[in-house]
């Protein structure tokens, strides 16, 4: 309903400008994250579709090859201390039949985490 309200209030051109601004902001954040490195390796692994045909959302995870002493969920808490809201998620679930914790994806370890920034 919020998008419909904005579309009605701003009109087609205004809504297009608003959406383009959000996409530009997402690109700036994404590009900045891509430039961040540690020991010559990228600090983040980008999980979203990039700048084309996507929502104004940046989705990534800390590079597991860096063996950092923290995960995406701890990073979320530190960012929140500066009043930025970033959603972090565990990429696993508890199987209701076996009660075992299992990864959401076959190519990711059970303890993998990720985060997203909605612009």
mmCIF file with all atom_site columns, C-alpha atoms in Angstrom:
data_model
loop_
_atom_site.group_PDB
_atom_site.id
_atom_site.type_symbol
_atom_site.label_atom_id
_atom_site.label_alt_id
_atom_site.label_comp_id
_atom_site.label_asym_id
_atom_site.label_entity_id
_atom_site.label_seq_id
_atom_site.pdbx_PDB_ins_code
_atom_site.Cartn_x
_atom_site.Cartn_y
_atom_site.Cartn_z
_atom_site.occupancy
_atom_site.B_iso_or_equiv
_atom_site.pdbx_formal_charge
_atom_site.auth_seq_id
_atom_site.auth_comp_id
_atom_site.auth_asym_id
_atom_site.auth_atom_id
_atom_site.pdbx_PDB_model_num
ATOM 1   C CA . UNK A 1 1   ? 0.000  0.000   0.000   1.00 0.00 ? 1   UNK A CA 1
ATOM 2   C CA . UNK A 1 2   ? 2.872  2.373   0.703   1.00 0.00 ? 2   UNK A CA 1
ATOM 3   C CA . UNK A 1 3   ? 4.186  2.119   -2.864  1.00 0.00 ? 3   UNK A CA 1
ATOM 4   C CA . UNK A 1 4   ? 0.695  2.747   -4.264  1.00 0.00 ? 4   UNK A CA 1
ATOM 5   C CA . UNK A 1 5   ? 0.311  5.784   -1.978  1.00 0.00 ? 5   UNK A CA 1
ATOM 6   C CA . UNK A 1 6   ? 3.672  7.180   -3.100  1.00 0.00 ? 6   UNK A CA 1
ATOM 7   C CA . UNK A 1 7   ? 2.810  6.555   -6.747  1.00 0.00 ? 7   UNK A CA 1
ATOM 8   C CA . UNK A 1 8   ? -0.528 8.391   -6.363  1.00 0.00 ? 8   UNK A CA 1
ATOM 9   C CA . UNK A 1 9   ? 1.004  11.252  -4.416  1.00 0.00 ? 9   UNK A CA 1
ATOM 10  C CA . UNK A 1 10  ? 4.117  11.749  -6.582  1.00 0.00 ? 10  UNK A CA 1
ATOM 11  C CA . UNK A 1 11  ? 2.795  10.756  -10.000 1.00 0.00 ? 11  UNK A CA 1
ATOM 12  C CA . UNK A 1 12  ? 4.688  8.626   -12.484 1.00 0.00 ? 12  UNK A CA 1
ATOM 13  C CA . UNK A 1 13  ? 7.636  10.995  -12.951 1.00 0.00 ? 13  UNK A CA 1
ATOM 14  C CA . UNK A 1 14  ? 8.019  11.680  -9.231  1.00 0.00 ? 14  UNK A CA 1
ATOM 15  C CA . UNK A 1 15  ? 7.787  8.001   -8.322  1.00 0.00 ? 15  UNK A CA 1
ATOM 16  C CA . UNK A 1 16  ? 10.328 7.131   -11.037 1.00 0.00 ? 16  UNK A CA 1
ATOM 17  C CA . UNK A 1 17  ? 12.704 9.782   -9.623  1.00 0.00 ? 17  UNK A CA 1
ATOM 18  C CA . UNK A 1 18  ? 12.233 8.418   -6.100  1.00 0.00 ? 18  UNK A CA 1
ATOM 19  C CA . UNK A 1 19  ? 12.962 4.856   -7.204  1.00 0.00 ? 19  UNK A CA 1
ATOM 20  C CA . UNK A 1 20  ? 15.980 5.950   -9.252  1.00 0.00 ? 20  UNK A CA 1
ATOM 21  C CA . UNK A 1 21  ? 17.340 7.791   -6.219  1.00 0.00 ? 21  UNK A CA 1
ATOM 22  C CA . UNK A 1 22  ? 16.967 4.651   -4.086  1.00 0.00 ? 22  UNK A CA 1
ATOM 23  C CA . UNK A 1 23  ? 18.698 2.535   -6.771  1.00 0.00 ? 23  UNK A CA 1
ATOM 24  C CA . UNK A 1 24  ? 21.539 5.074   -6.959  1.00 0.00 ? 24  UNK A CA 1
ATOM 25  C CA . UNK A 1 25  ? 21.970 4.978   -3.187  1.00 0.00 ? 25  UNK A CA 1
ATOM 26  C CA . UNK A 1 26  ? 22.038 1.171   -3.230  1.00 0.00 ? 26  UNK A CA 1
ATOM 27  C CA . UNK A 1 27  ? 24.712 1.287   -5.957  1.00 0.00 ? 27  UNK A CA 1
ATOM 28  C CA . UNK A 1 28  ? 26.847 3.707   -3.930  1.00 0.00 ? 28  UNK A CA 1
ATOM 29  C CA . UNK A 1 29  ? 26.630 1.416   -0.882  1.00 0.00 ? 29  UNK A CA 1
ATOM 30  C CA . UNK A 1 30  ? 27.293 -1.708  -2.976  1.00 0.00 ? 30  UNK A CA 1
ATOM 31  C CA . UNK A 1 31  ? 30.281 -0.142  -4.763  1.00 0.00 ? 31  UNK A CA 1
ATOM 32  C CA . UNK A 1 32  ? 31.732 1.029   -1.459  1.00 0.00 ? 32  UNK A CA 1
ATOM 33  C CA . UNK A 1 33  ? 31.410 -2.428  0.015   1.00 0.00 ? 33  UNK A CA 1
ATOM 34  C CA . UNK A 1 34  ? 33.058 -3.973  -3.051  1.00 0.00 ? 34  UNK A CA 1
ATOM 35  C CA . UNK A 1 35  ? 36.087 -1.697  -2.544  1.00 0.00 ? 35  UNK A CA 1
ATOM 36  C CA . UNK A 1 36  ? 36.567 -2.786  1.081   1.00 0.00 ? 36  UNK A CA 1
ATOM 37  C CA . UNK A 1 37  ? 39.353 -5.334  1.461   1.00 0.00 ? 37  UNK A CA 1
ATOM 38  C CA . UNK A 1 38  ? 41.317 -7.058  4.198   1.00 0.00 ? 38  UNK A CA 1
ATOM 39  C CA . UNK A 1 39  ? 44.703 -8.602  3.483   1.00 0.00 ? 39  UNK A CA 1
ATOM 40  C CA . UNK A 1 40  ? 44.111 -8.117  -0.246  1.00 0.00 ? 40  UNK A CA 1
ATOM 41  C CA . UNK A 1 41  ? 40.834 -10.079 -0.236  1.00 0.00 ? 41  UNK A CA 1
ATOM 42  C CA . UNK A 1 42  ? 37.331 -8.640  -0.521  1.00 0.00 ? 42  UNK A CA 1
ATOM 43  C CA . UNK A 1 43  ? 35.758 -8.102  2.890   1.00 0.00 ? 43  UNK A CA 1
ATOM 44  C CA . UNK A 1 44  ? 32.259 -8.912  1.592   1.00 0.00 ? 44  UNK A CA 1
ATOM 45  C CA . UNK A 1 45  ? 30.755 -11.468 -0.768  1.00 0.00 ? 45  UNK A CA 1
ATOM 46  C CA . UNK A 1 46  ? 27.906 -9.794  -2.629  1.00 0.00 ? 46  UNK A CA 1
ATOM 47  C CA . UNK A 1 47  ? 24.754 -11.946 -2.803  1.00 0.00 ? 47  UNK A CA 1
ATOM 48  C CA . UNK A 1 48  ? 22.343 -9.711  -4.699  1.00 0.00 ? 48  UNK A CA 1
ATOM 49  C CA . UNK A 1 49  ? 21.933 -9.308  -8.443  1.00 0.00 ? 49  UNK A CA 1
ATOM 50  C CA . UNK A 1 50  ? 23.921 -6.100  -8.588  1.00 0.00 ? 50  UNK A CA 1
ATOM 51  C CA . UNK A 1 51  ? 22.743 -2.893  -10.167 1.00 0.00 ? 51  UNK A CA 1
ATOM 52  C CA . UNK A 1 52  ? 20.534 -4.307  -12.917 1.00 0.00 ? 52  UNK A CA 1
ATOM 53  C CA . UNK A 1 53  ? 16.991 -5.592  -12.528 1.00 0.00 ? 53  UNK A CA 1
ATOM 54  C CA . UNK A 1 54  ? 16.993 -5.705  -8.766  1.00 0.00 ? 54  UNK A CA 1
ATOM 55  C CA . UNK A 1 55  ? 15.362 -4.031  -5.802  1.00 0.00 ? 55  UNK A CA 1
ATOM 56  C CA . UNK A 1 56  ? 17.060 -1.164  -3.959  1.00 0.00 ? 56  UNK A CA 1
ATOM 57  C CA . UNK A 1 57  ? 18.511 -3.686  -1.523  1.00 0.00 ? 57  UNK A CA 1
ATOM 58  C CA . UNK A 1 58  ? 22.147 -4.606  -0.897  1.00 0.00 ? 58  UNK A CA 1
ATOM 59  C CA . UNK A 1 59  ? 22.617 -8.222  0.195   1.00 0.00 ? 59  UNK A CA 1
ATOM 60  C CA . UNK A 1 60  ? 26.003 -9.569  1.242   1.00 0.00 ? 60  UNK A CA 1
ATOM 61  C CA . UNK A 1 61  ? 27.913 -11.647 3.749   1.00 0.00 ? 61  UNK A CA 1
ATOM 62  C CA . UNK A 1 62  ? 31.311 -11.302 5.323   1.00 0.00 ? 62  UNK A CA 1
ATOM 63  C CA . UNK A 1 63  ? 33.929 -13.159 3.305   1.00 0.00 ? 63  UNK A CA 1
ATOM 64  C CA . UNK A 1 64  ? 34.319 -16.551 5.013   1.00 0.00 ? 64  UNK A CA 1
ATOM 65  C CA . UNK A 1 65  ? 37.880 -16.870 3.618   1.00 0.00 ? 65  UNK A CA 1
ATOM 66  C CA . UNK A 1 66  ? 38.991 -14.052 5.941   1.00 0.00 ? 66  UNK A CA 1
ATOM 67  C CA . UNK A 1 67  ? 38.199 -16.046 9.116   1.00 0.00 ? 67  UNK A CA 1
ATOM 68  C CA . UNK A 1 68  ? 37.115 -12.897 10.928  1.00 0.00 ? 68  UNK A CA 1
ATOM 69  C CA . UNK A 1 69  ? 36.397 -13.162 14.632  1.00 0.00 ? 69  UNK A CA 1
ATOM 70  C CA . UNK A 1 70  ? 32.787 -12.067 14.132  1.00 0.00 ? 70  UNK A CA 1
ATOM 71  C CA . UNK A 1 71  ? 29.838 -12.866 11.894  1.00 0.00 ? 71  UNK A CA 1
ATOM 72  C CA . UNK A 1 72  ? 27.206 -10.793 10.097  1.00 0.00 ? 72  UNK A CA 1
ATOM 73  C CA . UNK A 1 73  ? 24.871 -10.816 13.094  1.00 0.00 ? 73  UNK A CA 1
ATOM 74  C CA . UNK A 1 74  ? 27.535 -9.334  15.374  1.00 0.00 ? 74  UNK A CA 1
ATOM 75  C CA . UNK A 1 75  ? 28.313 -6.788  12.651  1.00 0.00 ? 75  UNK A CA 1
ATOM 76  C CA . UNK A 1 76  ? 24.615 -5.860  12.646  1.00 0.00 ? 76  UNK A CA 1
ATOM 77  C CA . UNK A 1 77  ? 24.734 -5.098  16.374  1.00 0.00 ? 77  UNK A CA 1
ATOM 78  C CA . UNK A 1 78  ? 27.786 -2.848  15.995  1.00 0.00 ? 78  UNK A CA 1
ATOM 79  C CA . UNK A 1 79  ? 26.202 -0.959  13.091  1.00 0.00 ? 79  UNK A CA 1
ATOM 80  C CA . UNK A 1 80  ? 22.995 -0.538  15.116  1.00 0.00 ? 80  UNK A CA 1
ATOM 81  C CA . UNK A 1 81  ? 24.959 1.311   17.802  1.00 0.00 ? 81  UNK A CA 1
ATOM 82  C CA . UNK A 1 82  ? 25.327 4.117   15.242  1.00 0.00 ? 82  UNK A CA 1
ATOM 83  C CA . UNK A 1 83  ? 21.543 4.066   14.639  1.00 0.00 ? 83  UNK A CA 1
ATOM 84  C CA . UNK A 1 84  ? 21.756 2.274   11.270  1.00 0.00 ? 84  UNK A CA 1
ATOM 85  C CA . UNK A 1 85  ? 19.343 -0.591  10.762  1.00 0.00 ? 85  UNK A CA 1
ATOM 86  C CA . UNK A 1 86  ? 20.778 -3.605  8.967   1.00 0.00 ? 86  UNK A CA 1
ATOM 87  C CA . UNK A 1 87  ? 19.003 -6.972  8.955   1.00 0.00 ? 87  UNK A CA 1
ATOM 88  C CA . UNK A 1 88  ? 21.225 -9.996  9.560   1.00 0.00 ? 88  UNK A CA 1
ATOM 89  C CA . UNK A 1 89  ? 20.156 -13.607 9.259   1.00 0.00 ? 89  UNK A CA 1
ATOM 90  C CA . UNK A 1 90  ? 21.435 -17.080 9.984   1.00 0.00 ? 90  UNK A CA 1
ATOM 91  C CA . UNK A 1 91  ? 21.383 -19.126 6.794   1.00 0.00 ? 91  UNK A CA 1
ATOM 92  C CA . UNK A 1 92  ? 20.117 -22.227 8.573   1.00 0.00 ? 92  UNK A CA 1
ATOM 93  C CA . UNK A 1 93  ? 16.897 -23.576 10.027  1.00 0.00 ? 93  UNK A CA 1
ATOM 94  C CA . UNK A 1 94  ? 15.765 -26.164 12.537  1.00 0.00 ? 94  UNK A CA 1
ATOM 95  C CA . UNK A 1 95  ? 14.223 -29.127 10.775  1.00 0.00 ? 95  UNK A CA 1
ATOM 96  C CA . UNK A 1 96  ? 10.795 -29.659 12.412  1.00 0.00 ? 96  UNK A CA 1
ATOM 97  C CA . UNK A 1 97  ? 10.957 -33.430 11.883  1.00 0.00 ? 97  UNK A CA 1
ATOM 98  C CA . UNK A 1 98  ? 14.451 -34.094 13.224  1.00 0.00 ? 98  UNK A CA 1
ATOM 99  C CA . UNK A 1 99  ? 15.015 -30.959 15.375  1.00 0.00 ? 99  UNK A CA 1
ATOM 100 C CA . UNK A 1 100 ? 18.477 -30.744 13.754  1.00 0.00 ? 100 UNK A CA 1
ATOM 101 C CA . UNK A 1 101 ? 19.897 -27.460 12.567  1.00 0.00 ? 101 UNK A CA 1
ATOM 102 C CA . UNK A 1 102 ? 20.424 -27.590 8.789   1.00 0.00 ? 102 UNK A CA 1
ATOM 103 C CA . UNK A 1 103 ? 21.804 -25.125 6.220   1.00 0.00 ? 103 UNK A CA 1
ATOM 104 C CA . UNK A 1 104 ? 19.336 -23.357 3.928   1.00 0.00 ? 104 UNK A CA 1
ATOM 105 C CA . UNK A 1 105 ? 21.592 -23.973 0.933   1.00 0.00 ? 105 UNK A CA 1
ATOM 106 C CA . UNK A 1 106 ? 23.641 -27.034 0.039   1.00 0.00 ? 106 UNK A CA 1
ATOM 107 C CA . UNK A 1 107 ? 26.687 -24.959 -0.858  1.00 0.00 ? 107 UNK A CA 1
ATOM 108 C CA . UNK A 1 108 ? 26.772 -23.024 2.439   1.00 0.00 ? 108 UNK A CA 1
ATOM 109 C CA . UNK A 1 109 ? 27.874 -24.238 5.867   1.00 0.00 ? 109 UNK A CA 1
ATOM 110 C CA . UNK A 1 110 ? 25.331 -24.512 8.668   1.00 0.00 ? 110 UNK A CA 1
ATOM 111 C CA . UNK A 1 111 ? 26.742 -21.538 10.576  1.00 0.00 ? 111 UNK A CA 1
ATOM 112 C CA . UNK A 1 112 ? 26.791 -19.138 7.614   1.00 0.00 ? 112 UNK A CA 1
ATOM 113 C CA . UNK A 1 113 ? 25.173 -15.738 8.141   1.00 0.00 ? 113 UNK A CA 1
ATOM 114 C CA . UNK A 1 114 ? 24.295 -12.848 5.805   1.00 0.00 ? 114 UNK A CA 1
ATOM 115 C CA . UNK A 1 115 ? 22.856 -9.345  5.943   1.00 0.00 ? 115 UNK A CA 1
ATOM 116 C CA . UNK A 1 116 ? 20.835 -6.964  3.835   1.00 0.00 ? 116 UNK A CA 1
ATOM 117 C CA . UNK A 1 117 ? 20.491 -3.215  3.666   1.00 0.00 ? 117 UNK A CA 1
ATOM 118 C CA . UNK A 1 118 ? 17.132 -1.945  2.427   1.00 0.00 ? 118 UNK A CA 1
ATOM 119 C CA . UNK A 1 119 ? 17.550 1.520   0.939   1.00 0.00 ? 119 UNK A CA 1
#
